[in-house]
Short mmCIF file of C-alpha atoms in Angstrom, two decimals:
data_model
loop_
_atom_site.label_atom_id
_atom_site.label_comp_id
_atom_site.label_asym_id
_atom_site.label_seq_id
_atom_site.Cartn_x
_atom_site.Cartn_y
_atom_site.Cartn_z
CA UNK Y 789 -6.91 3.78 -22.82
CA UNK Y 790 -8.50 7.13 -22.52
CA UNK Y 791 -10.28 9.34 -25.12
CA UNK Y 792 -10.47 13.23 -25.60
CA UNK Y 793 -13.94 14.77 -25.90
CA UNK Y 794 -15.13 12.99 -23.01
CA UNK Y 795 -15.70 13.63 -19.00
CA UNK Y 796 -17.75 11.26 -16.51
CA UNK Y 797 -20.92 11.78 -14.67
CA UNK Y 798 -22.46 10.84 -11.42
CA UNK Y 799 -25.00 7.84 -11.13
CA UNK Y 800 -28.44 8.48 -10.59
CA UNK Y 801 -30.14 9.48 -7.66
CA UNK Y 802 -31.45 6.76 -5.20
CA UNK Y 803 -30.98 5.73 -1.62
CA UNK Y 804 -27.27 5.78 -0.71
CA UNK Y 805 -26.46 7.76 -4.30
CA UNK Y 806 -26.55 11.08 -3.01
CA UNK Y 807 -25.02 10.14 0.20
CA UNK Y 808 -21.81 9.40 -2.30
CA UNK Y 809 -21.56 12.61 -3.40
CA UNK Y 810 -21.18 13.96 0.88
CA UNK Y 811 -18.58 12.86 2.93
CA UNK Y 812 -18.29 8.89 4.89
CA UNK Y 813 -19.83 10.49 8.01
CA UNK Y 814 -23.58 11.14 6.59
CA UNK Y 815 -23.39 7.93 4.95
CA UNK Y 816 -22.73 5.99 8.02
CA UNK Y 817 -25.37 7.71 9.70
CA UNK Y 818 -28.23 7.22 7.15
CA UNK Y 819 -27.20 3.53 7.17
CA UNK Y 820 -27.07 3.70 10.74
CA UNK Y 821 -30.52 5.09 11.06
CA UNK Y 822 -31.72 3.02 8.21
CA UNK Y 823 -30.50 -0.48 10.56
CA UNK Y 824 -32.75 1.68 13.55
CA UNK Y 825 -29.13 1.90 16.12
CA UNK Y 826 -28.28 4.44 18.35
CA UNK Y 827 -24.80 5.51 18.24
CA UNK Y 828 -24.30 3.79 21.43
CA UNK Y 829 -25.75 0.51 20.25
CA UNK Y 830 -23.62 0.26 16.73
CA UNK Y 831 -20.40 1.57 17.99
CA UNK Y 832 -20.78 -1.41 20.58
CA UNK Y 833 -21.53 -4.14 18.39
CA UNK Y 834 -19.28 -2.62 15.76
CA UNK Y 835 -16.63 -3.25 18.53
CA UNK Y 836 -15.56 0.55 18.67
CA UNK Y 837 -15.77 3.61 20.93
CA UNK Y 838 -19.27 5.64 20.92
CA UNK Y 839 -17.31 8.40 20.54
CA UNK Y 840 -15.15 7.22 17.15
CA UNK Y 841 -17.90 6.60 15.50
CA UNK Y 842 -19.68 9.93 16.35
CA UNK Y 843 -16.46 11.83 15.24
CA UNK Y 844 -16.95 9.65 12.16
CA UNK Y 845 -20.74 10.90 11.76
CA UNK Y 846 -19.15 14.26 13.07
CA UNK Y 847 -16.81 14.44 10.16
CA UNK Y 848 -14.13 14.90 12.39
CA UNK Y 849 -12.27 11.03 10.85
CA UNK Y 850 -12.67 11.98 7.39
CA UNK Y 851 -11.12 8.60 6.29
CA UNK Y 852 -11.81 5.99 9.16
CA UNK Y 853 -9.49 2.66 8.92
CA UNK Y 854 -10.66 0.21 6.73
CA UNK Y 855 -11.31 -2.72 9.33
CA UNK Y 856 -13.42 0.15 11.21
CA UNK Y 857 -15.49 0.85 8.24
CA UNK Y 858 -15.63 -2.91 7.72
CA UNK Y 859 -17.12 -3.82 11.52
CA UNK Y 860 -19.55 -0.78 10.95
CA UNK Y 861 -20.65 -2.46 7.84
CA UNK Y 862 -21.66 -5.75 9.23
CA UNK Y 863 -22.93 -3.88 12.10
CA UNK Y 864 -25.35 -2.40 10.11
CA UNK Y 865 -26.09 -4.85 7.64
CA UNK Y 866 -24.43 -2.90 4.17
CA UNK Y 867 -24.84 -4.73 0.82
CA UNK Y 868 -21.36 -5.06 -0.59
CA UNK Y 869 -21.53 -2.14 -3.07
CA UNK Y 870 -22.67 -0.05 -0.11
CA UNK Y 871 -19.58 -1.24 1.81
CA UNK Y 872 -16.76 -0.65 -1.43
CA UNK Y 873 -18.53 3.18 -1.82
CA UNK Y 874 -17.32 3.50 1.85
CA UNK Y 875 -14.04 2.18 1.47
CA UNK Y 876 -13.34 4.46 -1.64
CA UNK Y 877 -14.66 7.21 -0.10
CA UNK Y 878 -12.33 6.64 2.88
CA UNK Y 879 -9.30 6.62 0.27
CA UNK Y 880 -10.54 9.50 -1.99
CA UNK Y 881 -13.16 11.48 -0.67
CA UNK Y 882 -16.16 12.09 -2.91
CA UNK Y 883 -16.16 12.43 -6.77
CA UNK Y 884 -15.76 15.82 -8.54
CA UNK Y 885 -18.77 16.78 -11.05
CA UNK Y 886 -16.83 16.54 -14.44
CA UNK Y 887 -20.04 15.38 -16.03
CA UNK Y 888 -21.56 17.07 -19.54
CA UNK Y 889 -23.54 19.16 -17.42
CA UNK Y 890 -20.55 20.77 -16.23
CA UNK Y 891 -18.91 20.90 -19.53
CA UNK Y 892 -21.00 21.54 -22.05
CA UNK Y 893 -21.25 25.35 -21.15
CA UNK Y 894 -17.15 25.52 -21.59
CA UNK Y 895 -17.17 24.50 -25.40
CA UNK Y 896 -16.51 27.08 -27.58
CA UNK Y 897 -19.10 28.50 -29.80
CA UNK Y 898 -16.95 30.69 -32.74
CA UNK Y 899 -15.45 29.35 -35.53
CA UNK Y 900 -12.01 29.01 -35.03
CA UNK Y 901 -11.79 27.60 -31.79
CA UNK Y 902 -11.41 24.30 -30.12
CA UNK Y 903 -11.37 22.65 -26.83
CA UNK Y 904 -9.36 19.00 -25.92
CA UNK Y 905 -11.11 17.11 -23.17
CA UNK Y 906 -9.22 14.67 -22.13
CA UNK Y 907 -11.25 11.43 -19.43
CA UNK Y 908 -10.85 7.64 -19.42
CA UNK Y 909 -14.80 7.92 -20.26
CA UNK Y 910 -15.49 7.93 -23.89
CA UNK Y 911 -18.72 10.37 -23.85
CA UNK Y 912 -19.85 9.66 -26.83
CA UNK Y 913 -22.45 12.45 -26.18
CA UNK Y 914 -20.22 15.34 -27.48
CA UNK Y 915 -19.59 12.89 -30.63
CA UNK Y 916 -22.95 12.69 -31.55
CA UNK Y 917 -24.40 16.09 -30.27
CA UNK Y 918 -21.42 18.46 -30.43
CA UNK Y 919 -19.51 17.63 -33.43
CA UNK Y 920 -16.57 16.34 -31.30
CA UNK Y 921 -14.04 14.06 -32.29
CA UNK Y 922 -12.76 11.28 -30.43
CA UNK Y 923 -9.17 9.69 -30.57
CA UNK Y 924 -8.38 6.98 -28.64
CA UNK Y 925 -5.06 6.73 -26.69
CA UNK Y 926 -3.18 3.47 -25.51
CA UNK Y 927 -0.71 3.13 -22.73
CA UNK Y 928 2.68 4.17 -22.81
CA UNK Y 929 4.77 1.77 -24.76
CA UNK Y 930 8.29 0.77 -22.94
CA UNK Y 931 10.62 3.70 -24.83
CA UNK Y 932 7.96 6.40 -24.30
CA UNK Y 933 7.48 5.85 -20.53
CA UNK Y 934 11.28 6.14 -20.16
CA UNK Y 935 10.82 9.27 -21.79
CA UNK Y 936 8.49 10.30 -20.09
CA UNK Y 937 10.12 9.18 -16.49
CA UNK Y 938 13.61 10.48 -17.77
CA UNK Y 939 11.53 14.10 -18.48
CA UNK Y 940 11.17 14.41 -14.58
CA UNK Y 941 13.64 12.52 -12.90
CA UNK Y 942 16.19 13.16 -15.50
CA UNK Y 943 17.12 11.68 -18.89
CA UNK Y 944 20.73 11.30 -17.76
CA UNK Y 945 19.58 9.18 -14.12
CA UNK Y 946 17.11 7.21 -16.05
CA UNK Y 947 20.38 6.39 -18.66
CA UNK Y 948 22.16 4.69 -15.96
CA UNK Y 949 19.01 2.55 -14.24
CA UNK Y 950 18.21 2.00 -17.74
CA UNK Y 951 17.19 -1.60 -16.71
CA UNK Y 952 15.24 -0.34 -13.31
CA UNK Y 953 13.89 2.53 -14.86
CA UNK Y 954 11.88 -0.27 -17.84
CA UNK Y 955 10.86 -2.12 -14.39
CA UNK Y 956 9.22 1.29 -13.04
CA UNK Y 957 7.52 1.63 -16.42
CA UNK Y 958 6.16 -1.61 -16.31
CA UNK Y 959 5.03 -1.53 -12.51
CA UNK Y 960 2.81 1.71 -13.54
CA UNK Y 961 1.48 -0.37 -16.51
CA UNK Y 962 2.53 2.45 -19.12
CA UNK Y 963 -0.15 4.57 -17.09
CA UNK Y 964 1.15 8.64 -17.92
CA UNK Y 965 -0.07 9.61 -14.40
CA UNK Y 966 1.42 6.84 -12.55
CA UNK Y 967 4.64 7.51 -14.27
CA UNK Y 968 4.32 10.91 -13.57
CA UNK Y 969 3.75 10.10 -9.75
CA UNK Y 970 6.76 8.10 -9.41
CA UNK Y 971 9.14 10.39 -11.01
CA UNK Y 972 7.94 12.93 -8.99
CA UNK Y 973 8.36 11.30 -5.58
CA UNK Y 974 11.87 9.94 -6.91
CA UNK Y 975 12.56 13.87 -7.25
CA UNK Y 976 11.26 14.86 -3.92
CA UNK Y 977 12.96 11.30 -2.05
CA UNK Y 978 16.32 12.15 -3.75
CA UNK Y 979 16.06 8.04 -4.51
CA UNK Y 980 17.71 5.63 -6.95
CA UNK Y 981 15.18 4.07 -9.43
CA UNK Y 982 15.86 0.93 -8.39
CA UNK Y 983 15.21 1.48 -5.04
CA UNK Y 984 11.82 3.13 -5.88
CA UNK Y 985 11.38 -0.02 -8.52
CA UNK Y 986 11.54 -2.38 -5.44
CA UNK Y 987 9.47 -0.61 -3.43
CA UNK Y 988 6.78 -0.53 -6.11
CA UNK Y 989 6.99 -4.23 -6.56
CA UNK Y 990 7.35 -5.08 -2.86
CA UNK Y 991 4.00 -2.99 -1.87
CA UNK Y 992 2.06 -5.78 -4.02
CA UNK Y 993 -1.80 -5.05 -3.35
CA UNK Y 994 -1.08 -1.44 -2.22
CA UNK Y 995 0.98 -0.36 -4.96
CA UNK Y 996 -1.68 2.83 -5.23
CA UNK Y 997 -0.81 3.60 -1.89
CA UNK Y 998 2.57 4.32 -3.19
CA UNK Y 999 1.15 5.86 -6.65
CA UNK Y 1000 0.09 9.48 -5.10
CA UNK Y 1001 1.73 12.14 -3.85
CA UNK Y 1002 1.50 13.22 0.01
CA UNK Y 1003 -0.75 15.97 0.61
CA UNK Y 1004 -2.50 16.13 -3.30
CA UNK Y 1005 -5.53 14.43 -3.05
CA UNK Y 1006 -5.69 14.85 -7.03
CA UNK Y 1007 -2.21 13.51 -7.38
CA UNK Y 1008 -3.31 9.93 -7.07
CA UNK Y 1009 -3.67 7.00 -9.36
CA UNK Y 1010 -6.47 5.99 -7.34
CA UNK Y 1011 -8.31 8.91 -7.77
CA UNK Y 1012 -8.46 8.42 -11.41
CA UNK Y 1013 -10.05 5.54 -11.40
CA UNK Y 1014 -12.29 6.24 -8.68
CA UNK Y 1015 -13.66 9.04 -10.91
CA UNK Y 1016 -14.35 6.66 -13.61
CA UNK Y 1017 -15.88 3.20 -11.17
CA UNK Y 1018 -18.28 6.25 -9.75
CA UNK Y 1019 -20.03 6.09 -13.26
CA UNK Y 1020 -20.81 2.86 -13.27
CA UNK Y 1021 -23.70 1.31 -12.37
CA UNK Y 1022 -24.18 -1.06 -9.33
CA UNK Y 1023 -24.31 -4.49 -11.55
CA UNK Y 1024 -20.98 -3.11 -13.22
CA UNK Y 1025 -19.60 -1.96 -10.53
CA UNK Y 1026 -20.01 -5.25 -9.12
CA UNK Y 1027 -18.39 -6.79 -11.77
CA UNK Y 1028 -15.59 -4.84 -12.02
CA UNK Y 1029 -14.83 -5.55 -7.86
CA UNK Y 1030 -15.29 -9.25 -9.24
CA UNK Y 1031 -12.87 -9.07 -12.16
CA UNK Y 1032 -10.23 -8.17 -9.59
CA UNK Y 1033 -10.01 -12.36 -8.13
CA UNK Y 1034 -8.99 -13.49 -11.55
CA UNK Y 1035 -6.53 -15.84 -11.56
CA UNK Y 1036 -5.03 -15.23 -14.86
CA UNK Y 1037 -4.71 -12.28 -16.82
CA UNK Y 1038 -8.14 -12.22 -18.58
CA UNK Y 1039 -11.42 -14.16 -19.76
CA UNK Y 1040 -14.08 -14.56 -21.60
CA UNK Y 1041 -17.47 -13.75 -21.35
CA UNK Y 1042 -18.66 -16.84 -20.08
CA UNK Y 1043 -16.08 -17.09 -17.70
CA UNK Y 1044 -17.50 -13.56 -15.81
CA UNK Y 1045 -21.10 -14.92 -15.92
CA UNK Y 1046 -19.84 -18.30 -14.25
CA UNK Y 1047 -17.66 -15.66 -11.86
CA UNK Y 1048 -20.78 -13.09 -11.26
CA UNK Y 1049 -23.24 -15.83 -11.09
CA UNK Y 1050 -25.19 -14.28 -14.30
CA UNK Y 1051 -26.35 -14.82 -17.55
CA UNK Y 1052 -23.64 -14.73 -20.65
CA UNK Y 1053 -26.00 -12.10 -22.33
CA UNK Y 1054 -26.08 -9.95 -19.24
CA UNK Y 1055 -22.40 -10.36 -18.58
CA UNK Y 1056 -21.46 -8.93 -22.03
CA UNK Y 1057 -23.37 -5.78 -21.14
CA UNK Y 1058 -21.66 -5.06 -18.11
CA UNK Y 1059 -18.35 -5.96 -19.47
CA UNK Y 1060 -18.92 -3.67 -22.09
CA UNK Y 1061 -20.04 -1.25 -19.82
CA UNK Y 1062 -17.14 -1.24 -17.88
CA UNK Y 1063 -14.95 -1.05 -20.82
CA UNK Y 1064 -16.88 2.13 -21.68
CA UNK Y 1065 -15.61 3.41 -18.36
CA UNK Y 1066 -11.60 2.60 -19.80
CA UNK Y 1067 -11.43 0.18 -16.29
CA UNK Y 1068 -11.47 -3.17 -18.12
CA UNK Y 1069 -9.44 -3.73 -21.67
CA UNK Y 1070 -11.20 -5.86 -24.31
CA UNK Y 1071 -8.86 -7.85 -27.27
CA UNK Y 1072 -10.06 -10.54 -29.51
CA UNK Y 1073 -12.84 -11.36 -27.40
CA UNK Y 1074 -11.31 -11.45 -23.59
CA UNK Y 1075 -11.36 -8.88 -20.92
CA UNK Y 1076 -9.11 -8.22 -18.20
CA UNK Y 1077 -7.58 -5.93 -15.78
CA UNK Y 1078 -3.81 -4.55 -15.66
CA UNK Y 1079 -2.13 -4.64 -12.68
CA UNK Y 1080 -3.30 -1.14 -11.11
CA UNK Y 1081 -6.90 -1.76 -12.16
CA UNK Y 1082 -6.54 -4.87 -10.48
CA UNK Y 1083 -4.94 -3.83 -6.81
CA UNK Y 1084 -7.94 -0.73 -6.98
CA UNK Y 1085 -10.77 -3.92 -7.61
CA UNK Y 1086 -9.45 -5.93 -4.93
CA UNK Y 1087 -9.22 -2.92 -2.51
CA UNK Y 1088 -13.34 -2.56 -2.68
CA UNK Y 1089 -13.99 -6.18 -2.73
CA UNK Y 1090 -15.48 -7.68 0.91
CA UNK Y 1091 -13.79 -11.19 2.09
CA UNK Y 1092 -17.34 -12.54 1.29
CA UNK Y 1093 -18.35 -11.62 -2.62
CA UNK Y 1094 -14.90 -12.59 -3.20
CA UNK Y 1095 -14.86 -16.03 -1.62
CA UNK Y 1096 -18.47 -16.63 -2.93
CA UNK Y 1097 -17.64 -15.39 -6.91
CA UNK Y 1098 -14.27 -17.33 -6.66
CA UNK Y 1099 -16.09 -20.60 -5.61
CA UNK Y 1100 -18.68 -19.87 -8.41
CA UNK Y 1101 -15.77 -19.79 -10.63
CA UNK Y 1102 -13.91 -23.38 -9.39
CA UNK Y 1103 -17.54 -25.03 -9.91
CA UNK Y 1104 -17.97 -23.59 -12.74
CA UNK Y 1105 -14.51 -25.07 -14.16
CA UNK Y 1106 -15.41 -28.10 -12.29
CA UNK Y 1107 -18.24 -29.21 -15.00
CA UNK Y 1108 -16.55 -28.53 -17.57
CA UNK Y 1109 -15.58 -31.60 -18.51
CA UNK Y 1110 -19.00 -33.07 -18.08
CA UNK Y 1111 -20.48 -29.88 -20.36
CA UNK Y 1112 -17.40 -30.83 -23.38
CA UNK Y 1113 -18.94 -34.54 -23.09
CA UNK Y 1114 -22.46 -33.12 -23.57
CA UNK Y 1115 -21.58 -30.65 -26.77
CA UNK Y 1116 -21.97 -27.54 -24.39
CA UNK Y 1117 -19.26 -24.73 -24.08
CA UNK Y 1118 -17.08 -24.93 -21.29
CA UNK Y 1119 -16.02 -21.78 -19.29
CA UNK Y 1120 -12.53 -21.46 -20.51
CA UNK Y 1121 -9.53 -20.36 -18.58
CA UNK Y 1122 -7.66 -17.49 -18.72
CA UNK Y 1123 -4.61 -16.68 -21.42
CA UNK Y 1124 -2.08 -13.77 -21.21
CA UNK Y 1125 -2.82 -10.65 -22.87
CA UNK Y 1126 -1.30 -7.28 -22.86
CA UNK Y 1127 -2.97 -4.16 -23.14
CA UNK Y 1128 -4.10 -1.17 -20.74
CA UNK Y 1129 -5.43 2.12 -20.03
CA UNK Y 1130 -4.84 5.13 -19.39
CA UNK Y 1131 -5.13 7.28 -16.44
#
């Protein structure tokens, strides 16, 4: 879901928080610093070449390898939000400034006029201090994302695939940009949308790898939602990386304190912070990811915070029984649900 009168804005200030608005390479140098190494010292423990990890510091690798950036981060002791604002800087590069800052001098002043913002941040700023209005917009339903697909790659291919080109829909979660991105690379491949379908489903985890097109850094499903998780603050952030090793579709609010390890009250604010941010859907209660939201939340995750919030979880379910026998809530499980949002 996204709304119109509304952008996103950086986080505060703060060690590390204006490293994320510079490139990987200062980052891994004030964290380098910060852990007292010489380059020589962490490049050795990290189990690299002194002179990778100074082109890294160099900005000469502008997106080091994952399992690099991983070594480095043991290496020099990152927290695990420190270590996903690496990893999505690797993928994205830093966030642009589409904050109300930046807008606020582009609304129009004359009577007459109007502006459409369009962001998968609500902003409710320009509601309540510049008379905007804000409509909310769902995901593509099935019929409209074949329209949509069939507007690019041709009504009269996506006619004959009729059955693959529903499956392509549904991969991309009814996302408009992710539908976009596909028909476009189906275009530029000269490729059946079946073949493209299969592809999509086969990449599993790095379906957004797949969702962008080569050489457009601003072309990317990814980058969408990195604009938006940028927002957020570290608690929700971390939350949102958790949300990603659900093993259903969605839960409750009890279920993400038992899976963060926090309080039911504080769980519902971050939940409903993230939702603010369009990267979590709510319905009757339950939150949950769709299926791109999910592959980005498991891409920032480390091995550890997800072992130790999915063992938090399985004790968690564990008592239940003995909680039921005692007149306390159990932590349900999780039910289907469909919803999503847009990119």
């Amino acid at each position: 879901m996204s709304d119109t009168a509304s952008a996103t804005a950086d986080p505060q200030g703060g060690p590390g928080h204006e490293d994320e608005r510079g490139t990987v390479g200062p980052r891994i140098q004030s964290f380098r610093r910060r852990a007292g190494l010489s380059q020589e010292a962490a490049a050795s423990r990290a189990g690299i070449s002194t002179r990778a990890l100074r082109d890294i510091e160099r900005g000469r690798a502008r997106r080091p390898r994952v399992h690099t950036l991983r070594s480095l981060a043991g290496t020099l002791g990152l927290s695990d939000d420190e270590l996903a604002g690496l990893l999505a800087d690797a993928r994205t590069g830093p966030p642009r400034d589409t904050g109300l800052p930046s807008l606020r001098p582009l609304l129009p002043g004359a009577r007459g006029c109007a502006v459409v913002v369009t962001s998968r941040s609500r902003l409710a700023g320009l509601v309540s201090s510049d008379g905007a209005r804000r409509i909310a917009l769902d995901v593509l339903d099935p019929d409209e994302g074949r329209r949509l697909l069939g507007s690019i790659a041709g009504s009269c291919n996506v006619a004959a695939e009729e059955a693959a080109a529903r499956r392509l829909v549904e991969l991309c979660g009814g996302l408009p940009l992710a539908i976009r991105i596909a028909g476009a690379n189906l275009v530029a491949r000269n490729a059946n949308i079946a073949a493209h379908s299969a592809e999509l489903a086969g990449a599993g985890d790095g379906i957004l790898d797949r969702l962008r097109i080569e050489g457009d850094r601003r072309s990317a499903v990814r980058s969408a939602f990195e604009l938006s998780y940028r927002t957020l603050p570290d608690e929700a952030r971390r939350m949102f990386r958790l949300l990603g090793q659900l093993p259903g579709p969605d839960l409750t609010v009890d279920a993400a304190a038992a899976l963060a390890g926090t309080t039911p009250a504080d769980s519902a604010a971050l939940l409903a912070r993230i939702a603010d941010a369009h990267l979590v859907r709510e319905r009757a209660g339950r939150f949950g990811l769709d299926v791109l939201l999910r592959s980005y939340a498991r891409e920032l995750i480390g091995t550890d915070e997800a072992h130790t919030a999915r063992r938090r979880l399985m004790l968690s379910r564990a008592q239940g029984p003995a909680r039921r026998d005692s007149g306390q809530a159990n932590c349900p499980g999780s039910h289907a649900s469909s919803a999503g949002s847009r990119a």
